[in-house]
Each structure stands twice: as structure tokens, then as C-alpha cells.
Amino acid sequence: MARRLAAGSRLVIASHNPGKLREIAELIAPHRVNCVSAAVLGLPEPPETAPDFIGNARLKALAAARAAQQPALADDSGFCVAALGGAPGLLSARWAGPAKDFSHAMRRVHAELGDAADRRAWFACALCLGWPDGETATFLGRVEGEAVWPPRGERGFGYDPMFVPQGGAATYGEMDPAEKHATSHRARAFAQLLAACFD
Ligand code: ITT
């Protein structure tokens, strides 16, 4: 059984991505946890060297938990396109380059897809709650959909404007954030985290 986070505990959110930080803050808001971000604490960003989302989430959570001596929650996630063999996937942030320009990253996805008929895509999110003594609990959420072009909508972040979840018509960039939180890859991983680790 996973170690539980007592109500009122302080939790480091081990991310430097403002879009993710906003979504995690919104998902956590109804629960009595006192969040502080790794950016605010000035914690360094560890190199993401693991071969999968779960491994990278674990590495980021443990680095922050050990540095802050407090439990830390990390998110490793990505946009995956079937016709590109799952790319950009683990490299989703890197495809945006040092300027973190996601319109560039989306154009690259579009260019590499060319006229491929298969537009299936998914978002994956691994969450890891890590403790200063090295204990971790990890959870994976995924949502299926398709890659669309051109990008649509100013909401959300990253690849949101070019993703339509299965059964819908709006991109994540057009959707009300509350609607994204109801079914997203991050929300699905978060629901498992809540059930296993939150009092
Ligand atoms: P941290 O490691 O500091 O959390 P990061 O941006 O480097 O930030 P990742 O390595 O997990 O995080 O990169 C995942 C990228 O995938 C991220 O930069 C986003 O652009 C994209 N991504 C993840 N979740 C997304 C979502 O819900 N909507 C759109 N894009 C998303």
C-alpha cells in the first residue's frame, strides 16, 4: 500500500512547466494540501534520462523530494502520434527547442505526418509522488484522440491546439479547462494518485 499524504501536508510540485503547474494546482485545489512549486523553491531541473514516462517522473519527484526534504509530486507527460511511432512522446518538450516554442513543435509534427491517413494520437501522463527517503508511488493516465491541423484554440498549453480527444469535436486548446480536467490523461493519473495517496 502506498504511503499517504496527511491533510494539510506541504507538497512540492516538481515541475518548471507553467501549463502543467496550473493544471496540477487546479486538480489539487479541492484537496487540503499545501503546494509549493520547485521553481519557487529554486530547485534545479534534473536531466530526464529514463527510458519511459514513469521513470522520468520518478527521477524528477525524488530529486525534488531529496532537495526539499519534503514529499514531491512530478509529472512526466507527452504527446504521442501513432503514425510517427509514438513520437514526439518522451521528447515532447525537446521538440519545442530551447525557446520552448510549441507552435514550432506542432509544425514539426504536422510536417512529419505529411499526408498520412492515420491521425491517431494520444497524450500520456505519469505522476510520481516521491518521498525524501526514496519511496515512490507512480500512476499513468492516457487519453486517445487524433492529431488535427491547423492548430485551434488559445487555451491550454503545449500540443493542446492540435489534439481532439476521441468522441469530441473541440481541441484541448478550445476546451474549457474544467472539461479537459474531467477526462484528460493528467486527470486520469491524478484520480489514481488521489485514491492511493491522499487522506
Ligand atoms: P517539467 O519536466 O519541469 O515538468 P517539461 O515541460 O520539461 O516540464 P515534460 O518533460 O514532461 O515536461 O514534457 C512534456 C511536454 O509534453 C510538455 O512540455 C508539453 O508541451 C507536452 N504536454 C504534456 N502534457 C500536455 C498537455 O496536457 N497538453 C499539451 N501538451 C502537453
PDB file of C-alpha atoms and ligand atoms in Angstrom:
ATOM      1  CA  MET A   1       0.000   0.000   0.000  1.00  0.00           C
ATOM      2  CA  ALA A   2       1.302   3.499  -0.896  1.00  0.00           C
ATOM      3  CA  ARG A   3       2.276   5.937   1.856  1.00  0.00           C
ATOM      4  CA  ARG A   4      -0.444   8.545   2.342  1.00  0.00           C
ATOM      5  CA  LEU A   5      -0.117  12.288   2.433  1.00  0.00           C
ATOM      6  CA  ALA A   6      -1.864  13.696   5.522  1.00  0.00           C
ATOM      7  CA  ALA A   7      -4.355  16.551   5.049  1.00  0.00           C
ATOM      8  CA  GLY A   8      -2.588  19.894   5.398  1.00  0.00           C
ATOM      9  CA  SER A   9       0.822  18.480   4.351  1.00  0.00           C
ATOM     10  CA  ARG A  10       3.215  20.542   2.306  1.00  0.00           C
ATOM     11  CA  LEU A  11       3.800  19.124  -1.185  1.00  0.00           C
ATOM     12  CA  VAL A  12       6.455  20.256  -3.638  1.00  0.00           C
ATOM     13  CA  ILE A  13       5.209  20.282  -7.240  1.00  0.00           C
ATOM     14  CA  ALA A  14       8.356  19.210  -9.070  1.00  0.00           C
ATOM     15  CA  SER A  15       7.722  20.951 -12.390  1.00  0.00           C
ATOM     16  CA  HIS A  16       9.026  24.058 -14.111  1.00  0.00           C
ATOM     17  CA  ASN A  17       6.317  23.994 -16.795  1.00  0.00           C
ATOM     18  CA  PRO A  18       3.743  26.778 -16.122  1.00  0.00           C
ATOM     19  CA  GLY A  19       0.974  24.992 -18.066  1.00  0.00           C
ATOM     20  CA  LYS A  20       1.369  21.809 -16.037  1.00  0.00           C
ATOM     21  CA  LEU A  21       1.715  23.738 -12.777  1.00  0.00           C
ATOM     22  CA  ARG A  22      -1.582  25.498 -13.469  1.00  0.00           C
ATOM     23  CA  GLU A  23      -3.383  22.223 -14.238  1.00  0.00           C
ATOM     24  CA  ILE A  24      -1.937  20.422 -11.215  1.00  0.00           C
ATOM     25  CA  ALA A  25      -2.893  23.359  -8.966  1.00  0.00           C
ATOM     26  CA  GLU A  26      -6.453  23.199 -10.339  1.00  0.00           C
ATOM     27  CA  LEU A  27      -6.673  19.423  -9.840  1.00  0.00           C
ATOM     28  CA  ILE A  28      -5.262  19.640  -6.298  1.00  0.00           C
ATOM     29  CA  ALA A  29      -7.281  22.706  -5.216  1.00  0.00           C
ATOM     30  CA  PRO A  30     -10.242  20.789  -3.729  1.00  0.00           C
ATOM     31  CA  HIS A  31      -7.869  18.756  -1.518  1.00  0.00           C
ATOM     32  CA  ARG A  32      -6.248  20.052   1.633  1.00  0.00           C
ATOM     33  CA  VAL A  33      -2.622  20.111   0.536  1.00  0.00           C
ATOM     34  CA  ASN A  34      -0.226  22.993   0.785  1.00  0.00           C
ATOM     35  CA  CYS A  35       1.580  23.212  -2.590  1.00  0.00           C
ATOM     36  CA  VAL A  36       4.801  24.969  -3.477  1.00  0.00           C
ATOM     37  CA  SER A  37       6.482  24.658  -6.866  1.00  0.00           C
ATOM     38  CA  ALA A  38      10.054  23.520  -7.490  1.00  0.00           C
ATOM     39  CA  ALA A  39      10.530  26.759  -9.436  1.00  0.00           C
ATOM     40  CA  VAL A  40       9.575  28.890  -6.417  1.00  0.00           C
ATOM     41  CA  LEU A  41      11.963  26.863  -4.230  1.00  0.00           C
ATOM     42  CA  GLY A  42      14.706  27.351  -6.833  1.00  0.00           C
ATOM     43  CA  LEU A  43      15.237  23.591  -7.228  1.00  0.00           C
ATOM     44  CA  PRO A  44      17.300  22.529 -10.253  1.00  0.00           C
ATOM     45  CA  GLU A  45      15.754  20.552 -13.128  1.00  0.00           C
ATOM     46  CA  PRO A  46      17.327  17.074 -13.173  1.00  0.00           C
ATOM     47  CA  PRO A  47      18.226  15.630 -16.604  1.00  0.00           C
ATOM     48  CA  GLU A  48      15.406  13.391 -17.869  1.00  0.00           C
ATOM     49  CA  THR A  49      17.381  10.290 -18.722  1.00  0.00           C
ATOM     50  CA  ALA A  50      14.913   7.454 -18.062  1.00  0.00           C
ATOM     51  CA  PRO A  51      13.566   5.342 -20.947  1.00  0.00           C
ATOM     52  CA  ASP A  52       9.891   5.976 -20.154  1.00  0.00           C
ATOM     53  CA  PHE A  53       7.410   8.467 -18.655  1.00  0.00           C
ATOM     54  CA  ILE A  54       7.193   6.630 -15.316  1.00  0.00           C
ATOM     55  CA  GLY A  55      10.985   6.563 -14.954  1.00  0.00           C
ATOM     56  CA  ASN A  56      11.328  10.289 -15.688  1.00  0.00           C
ATOM     57  CA  ALA A  57       8.501  11.176 -13.290  1.00  0.00           C
ATOM     58  CA  ARG A  58      10.217   9.120 -10.572  1.00  0.00           C
ATOM     59  CA  LEU A  59      13.557  10.775 -11.217  1.00  0.00           C
ATOM     60  CA  LYS A  60      12.065  14.302 -11.022  1.00  0.00           C
ATOM     61  CA  ALA A  61       9.988  13.541  -7.901  1.00  0.00           C
ATOM     62  CA  LEU A  62      12.914  12.034  -5.997  1.00  0.00           C
ATOM     63  CA  ALA A  63      15.329  14.831  -6.953  1.00  0.00           C
ATOM     64  CA  ALA A  64      12.860  17.424  -5.606  1.00  0.00           C
ATOM     65  CA  ALA A  65      11.875  15.421  -2.512  1.00  0.00           C
ATOM     66  CA  ARG A  66      15.512  14.909  -1.543  1.00  0.00           C
ATOM     67  CA  ALA A  67      16.480  18.534  -2.200  1.00  0.00           C
ATOM     68  CA  ALA A  68      13.488  19.962  -0.309  1.00  0.00           C
ATOM     69  CA  GLN A  69      13.291  17.165   2.316  1.00  0.00           C
ATOM     70  CA  GLN A  70       9.555  17.067   1.681  1.00  0.00           C
ATOM     71  CA  PRO A  71       7.246  14.889  -0.412  1.00  0.00           C
ATOM     72  CA  ALA A  72       7.198  15.946  -4.059  1.00  0.00           C
ATOM     73  CA  LEU A  73       4.866  15.320  -6.990  1.00  0.00           C
ATOM     74  CA  ALA A  74       6.325  15.151 -10.504  1.00  0.00           C
ATOM     75  CA  ASP A  75       4.608  14.841 -13.876  1.00  0.00           C
ATOM     76  CA  ASP A  76       6.234  13.444 -16.987  1.00  0.00           C
ATOM     77  CA  SER A  77       3.994  13.558 -19.984  1.00  0.00           C
ATOM     78  CA  GLY A  78       3.915  13.732 -23.732  1.00  0.00           C
ATOM     79  CA  PHE A  79       2.028  13.874 -26.994  1.00  0.00           C
ATOM     80  CA  CYS A  80       2.293  10.666 -28.999  1.00  0.00           C
ATOM     81  CA  VAL A  81       1.356  10.150 -32.645  1.00  0.00           C
ATOM     82  CA  ALA A  82       0.708   6.628 -33.931  1.00  0.00           C
ATOM     83  CA  ALA A  83       1.981   7.249 -37.491  1.00  0.00           C
ATOM     84  CA  LEU A  84       5.233   8.645 -36.032  1.00  0.00           C
ATOM     85  CA  GLY A  85       5.840   5.527 -33.931  1.00  0.00           C
ATOM     86  CA  GLY A  86       4.724   7.351 -30.770  1.00  0.00           C
ATOM     87  CA  ALA A  87       6.863  10.490 -31.352  1.00  0.00           C
ATOM     88  CA  PRO A  88       7.335  13.114 -30.085  1.00  0.00           C
ATOM     89  CA  GLY A  89       6.462  11.104 -26.934  1.00  0.00           C
ATOM     90  CA  LEU A  90       9.255  11.294 -24.358  1.00  0.00           C
ATOM     91  CA  LEU A  91      10.836  14.066 -26.417  1.00  0.00           C
ATOM     92  CA  SER A  92       7.696  16.261 -26.454  1.00  0.00           C
ATOM     93  CA  ALA A  93       9.350  19.133 -24.571  1.00  0.00           C
ATOM     94  CA  ARG A  94      12.560  18.849 -26.611  1.00  0.00           C
ATOM     95  CA  TRP A  95      10.751  19.145 -29.947  1.00  0.00           C
ATOM     96  CA  ALA A  96       9.899  22.717 -28.900  1.00  0.00           C
ATOM     97  CA  GLY A  97      13.610  23.586 -28.725  1.00  0.00           C
ATOM     98  CA  PRO A  98      15.360  25.819 -26.179  1.00  0.00           C
ATOM     99  CA  ALA A  99      12.840  28.617 -26.813  1.00  0.00           C
ATOM    100  CA  LYS A 100      10.022  26.204 -25.763  1.00  0.00           C
ATOM    101  CA  ASP A 101       8.155  27.180 -28.915  1.00  0.00           C
ATOM    102  CA  PHE A 102       5.252  24.768 -29.251  1.00  0.00           C
ATOM    103  CA  SER A 103       3.990  26.267 -32.494  1.00  0.00           C
ATOM    104  CA  HIS A 104       7.338  25.108 -33.890  1.00  0.00           C
ATOM    105  CA  ALA A 105       6.898  21.655 -32.286  1.00  0.00           C
ATOM    106  CA  MET A 106       3.356  21.343 -33.698  1.00  0.00           C
ATOM    107  CA  ARG A 107       4.545  22.355 -37.170  1.00  0.00           C
ATOM    108  CA  ARG A 108       7.189  19.642 -36.960  1.00  0.00           C
ATOM    109  CA  VAL A 109       4.549  17.021 -36.055  1.00  0.00           C
ATOM    110  CA  HIS A 110       2.434  18.223 -38.988  1.00  0.00           C
ATOM    111  CA  ALA A 111       5.401  18.138 -41.391  1.00  0.00           C
ATOM    112  CA  GLU A 112       6.489  14.643 -40.303  1.00  0.00           C
ATOM    113  CA  LEU A 113       2.917  13.342 -40.609  1.00  0.00           C
ATOM    114  CA  GLY A 114       2.684  14.614 -44.190  1.00  0.00           C
ATOM    115  CA  ASP A 115      -0.379  13.137 -45.832  1.00  0.00           C
ATOM    116  CA  ALA A 116      -0.511  10.002 -43.630  1.00  0.00           C
ATOM    117  CA  ALA A 117      -4.109   8.818 -43.363  1.00  0.00           C
ATOM    118  CA  ASP A 118      -3.622   7.562 -39.811  1.00  0.00           C
ATOM    119  CA  ARG A 119      -4.174  10.554 -37.494  1.00  0.00           C
ATOM    120  CA  ARG A 120      -4.445   8.617 -34.221  1.00  0.00           C
ATOM    121  CA  ALA A 121      -2.694  10.310 -31.313  1.00  0.00           C
ATOM    122  CA  TRP A 122      -2.729  10.208 -27.534  1.00  0.00           C
ATOM    123  CA  PHE A 123      -1.485  12.100 -24.525  1.00  0.00           C
ATOM    124  CA  ALA A 124       0.213  10.188 -21.704  1.00  0.00           C
ATOM    125  CA  CYS A 125       0.902  11.430 -18.199  1.00  0.00           C
ATOM    126  CA  ALA A 126       2.921   9.726 -15.484  1.00  0.00           C
ATOM    127  CA  LEU A 127       2.626  11.153 -11.993  1.00  0.00           C
ATOM    128  CA  CYS A 128       5.033  10.205  -9.227  1.00  0.00           C
ATOM    129  CA  LEU A 129       4.748  11.021  -5.542  1.00  0.00           C
ATOM    130  CA  GLY A 130       8.262  10.748  -4.118  1.00  0.00           C
ATOM    131  CA  TRP A 131       9.472  10.894  -0.515  1.00  0.00           C
ATOM    132  CA  PRO A 132      12.841  12.092   0.812  1.00  0.00           C
ATOM    133  CA  ASP A 133      13.714   8.518   1.887  1.00  0.00           C
ATOM    134  CA  GLY A 134      13.351   7.219  -1.692  1.00  0.00           C
ATOM    135  CA  GLU A 135       9.851   5.731  -1.541  1.00  0.00           C
ATOM    136  CA  THR A 136       7.751   6.399  -4.658  1.00  0.00           C
ATOM    137  CA  ALA A 137       4.240   5.746  -5.942  1.00  0.00           C
ATOM    138  CA  THR A 138       3.564   6.127  -9.682  1.00  0.00           C
ATOM    139  CA  PHE A 139       0.417   6.378 -11.775  1.00  0.00           C
ATOM    140  CA  LEU A 140      -0.193   6.503 -15.516  1.00  0.00           C
ATOM    141  CA  GLY A 141      -3.063   8.167 -17.383  1.00  0.00           C
ATOM    142  CA  ARG A 142      -3.700   8.191 -21.114  1.00  0.00           C
ATOM    143  CA  VAL A 143      -6.286   9.712 -23.413  1.00  0.00           C
ATOM    144  CA  GLU A 144      -6.829   8.709 -27.029  1.00  0.00           C
ATOM    145  CA  GLY A 145      -7.795  11.012 -29.847  1.00  0.00           C
ATOM    146  CA  GLU A 146      -6.467  12.451 -33.085  1.00  0.00           C
ATOM    147  CA  ALA A 147      -3.986  14.974 -34.358  1.00  0.00           C
ATOM    148  CA  VAL A 148      -5.631  17.804 -36.303  1.00  0.00           C
ATOM    149  CA  TRP A 149      -4.312  20.607 -38.473  1.00  0.00           C
ATOM    150  CA  PRO A 150      -4.307  23.601 -38.315  1.00  0.00           C
ATOM    151  CA  PRO A 151      -3.991  24.113 -34.535  1.00  0.00           C
ATOM    152  CA  ARG A 152      -7.118  25.597 -32.917  1.00  0.00           C
ATOM    153  CA  GLY A 153      -7.664  27.485 -29.645  1.00  0.00           C
ATOM    154  CA  GLU A 154      -5.689  29.637 -27.267  1.00  0.00           C
ATOM    155  CA  ARG A 155      -6.404  27.720 -24.048  1.00  0.00           C
ATOM    156  CA  GLY A 156      -4.269  25.013 -22.527  1.00  0.00           C
ATOM    157  CA  PHE A 157      -0.575  24.672 -23.353  1.00  0.00           C
ATOM    158  CA  GLY A 158       1.932  22.647 -25.340  1.00  0.00           C
ATOM    159  CA  TYR A 159       0.310  20.496 -28.058  1.00  0.00           C
ATOM    160  CA  ASP A 160      -3.272  21.149 -26.870  1.00  0.00           C
ATOM    161  CA  PRO A 161      -4.341  23.106 -30.009  1.00  0.00           C
ATOM    162  CA  MET A 162      -3.684  20.098 -32.296  1.00  0.00           C
ATOM    163  CA  PHE A 163      -5.383  17.366 -30.236  1.00  0.00           C
ATOM    164  CA  VAL A 164      -9.046  16.359 -30.328  1.00  0.00           C
ATOM    165  CA  PRO A 165      -9.958  13.655 -27.799  1.00  0.00           C
ATOM    166  CA  GLN A 166     -11.981  10.683 -29.055  1.00  0.00           C
ATOM    167  CA  GLY A 167     -15.711  11.392 -29.376  1.00  0.00           C
ATOM    168  CA  GLY A 168     -15.251  15.174 -29.250  1.00  0.00           C
ATOM    169  CA  ALA A 169     -15.022  18.000 -31.777  1.00  0.00           C
ATOM    170  CA  ALA A 170     -13.095  20.684 -29.859  1.00  0.00           C
ATOM    171  CA  THR A 171      -9.335  20.647 -29.425  1.00  0.00           C
ATOM    172  CA  TYR A 172      -7.883  20.804 -25.917  1.00  0.00           C
ATOM    173  CA  GLY A 173      -6.855  24.328 -26.895  1.00  0.00           C
ATOM    174  CA  GLU A 174     -10.502  25.323 -27.439  1.00  0.00           C
ATOM    175  CA  MET A 175     -11.966  23.484 -24.463  1.00  0.00           C
ATOM    176  CA  ASP A 176     -12.955  24.956 -21.145  1.00  0.00           C
ATOM    177  CA  PRO A 177     -10.228  23.859 -18.680  1.00  0.00           C
ATOM    178  CA  ALA A 178     -12.872  22.212 -16.468  1.00  0.00           C
ATOM    179  CA  GLU A 179     -13.810  19.967 -19.398  1.00  0.00           C
ATOM    180  CA  LYS A 180     -10.183  18.998 -20.016  1.00  0.00           C
ATOM    181  CA  HIS A 181      -9.791  18.194 -16.289  1.00  0.00           C
ATOM    182  CA  ALA A 182     -12.812  15.904 -16.387  1.00  0.00           C
ATOM    183  CA  THR A 183     -11.192  13.374 -18.723  1.00  0.00           C
ATOM    184  CA  SER A 184      -7.581  14.263 -19.543  1.00  0.00           C
ATOM    185  CA  HIS A 185      -4.524  11.992 -19.251  1.00  0.00           C
ATOM    186  CA  ARG A 186      -3.392  14.148 -16.280  1.00  0.00           C
ATOM    187  CA  ALA A 187      -6.824  13.933 -14.602  1.00  0.00           C
ATOM    188  CA  ARG A 188      -6.852  10.145 -15.058  1.00  0.00           C
ATOM    189  CA  ALA A 189      -3.437   9.741 -13.431  1.00  0.00           C
ATOM    190  CA  PHE A 190      -4.435  12.233 -10.746  1.00  0.00           C
ATOM    191  CA  ALA A 191      -7.588  10.275  -9.823  1.00  0.00           C
ATOM    192  CA  GLN A 192      -5.422   7.201  -9.159  1.00  0.00           C
ATOM    193  CA  LEU A 193      -2.952   9.262  -7.112  1.00  0.00           C
ATOM    194  CA  LEU A 194      -5.788  10.693  -5.015  1.00  0.00           C
ATOM    195  CA  ALA A 195      -7.301   7.299  -4.296  1.00  0.00           C
ATOM    196  CA  ALA A 196      -3.968   5.730  -3.357  1.00  0.00           C
ATOM    197  CA  CYS A 197      -2.112   8.520  -1.553  1.00  0.00           C
ATOM    198  CA  PHE A 198      -4.354  11.343  -0.340  1.00  0.00           C
ATOM    199  CA  ASP A 199      -6.202  11.275   3.011  1.00  0.00           C
TER     200      ASP A 199
HETATM  201  P1  ITT B   1       8.846  19.615 -16.192  1.00  0.00           P
HETATM  202  O1  ITT B   1       9.721  18.439 -16.528  1.00  0.00           O
HETATM  203  O2  ITT B   1       9.544  20.718 -15.474  1.00  0.00           O
HETATM  204  O3  ITT B   1       7.562  19.213 -15.524  1.00  0.00           O
HETATM  205  P2  ITT B   1       8.565  19.764 -19.088  1.00  0.00           P
HETATM  206  O4  ITT B   1       7.791  20.682 -19.989  1.00  0.00           O
HETATM  207  O5  ITT B   1      10.016  19.546 -19.384  1.00  0.00           O
HETATM  208  O6  ITT B   1       8.373  20.293 -17.588  1.00  0.00           O
HETATM  209  P3  ITT B   1       7.994  17.038 -19.809  1.00  0.00           P
HETATM  210  O7  ITT B   1       9.408  16.652 -19.935  1.00  0.00           O
HETATM  211  O8  ITT B   1       7.048  16.062 -19.143  1.00  0.00           O
HETATM  212  O9  ITT B   1       7.816  18.399 -19.016  1.00  0.00           O
HETATM  213  O10 ITT B   1       7.479  17.409 -21.259  1.00  0.00           O
HETATM  214  C1  ITT B   1       6.203  17.106 -21.679  1.00  0.00           C
HETATM  215  C2  ITT B   1       5.793  18.050 -22.785  1.00  0.00           C
HETATM  216  O11 ITT B   1       4.617  17.490 -23.372  1.00  0.00           O
HETATM  217  C3  ITT B   1       5.410  19.404 -22.223  1.00  0.00           C
HETATM  218  O12 ITT B   1       6.429  20.350 -22.402  1.00  0.00           O
HETATM  219  C4  ITT B   1       4.159  19.765 -23.025  1.00  0.00           C
HETATM  220  O13 ITT B   1       4.443  20.590 -24.081  1.00  0.00           O
HETATM  221  C5  ITT B   1       3.648  18.453 -23.545  1.00  0.00           C
HETATM  222  N1  ITT B   1       2.435  18.155 -22.777  1.00  0.00           N
HETATM  223  C6  ITT B   1       2.333  17.429 -21.629  1.00  0.00           C
HETATM  224  N2  ITT B   1       1.074  17.437 -21.171  1.00  0.00           N
HETATM  225  C7  ITT B   1       0.374  18.202 -22.045  1.00  0.00           C
HETATM  226  C8  ITT B   1      -0.960  18.614 -22.107  1.00  0.00           C
HETATM  227  O14 ITT B   1      -1.847  18.274 -21.187  1.00  0.00           O
HETATM  228  N3  ITT B   1      -1.322  19.389 -23.114  1.00  0.00           N
HETATM  229  C9  ITT B   1      -0.438  19.757 -24.061  1.00  0.00           C
HETATM  230  N4  ITT B   1       0.842  19.438 -24.076  1.00  0.00           N
HETATM  231  C10 ITT B   1       1.254  18.651 -23.070  1.00  0.00           C
END
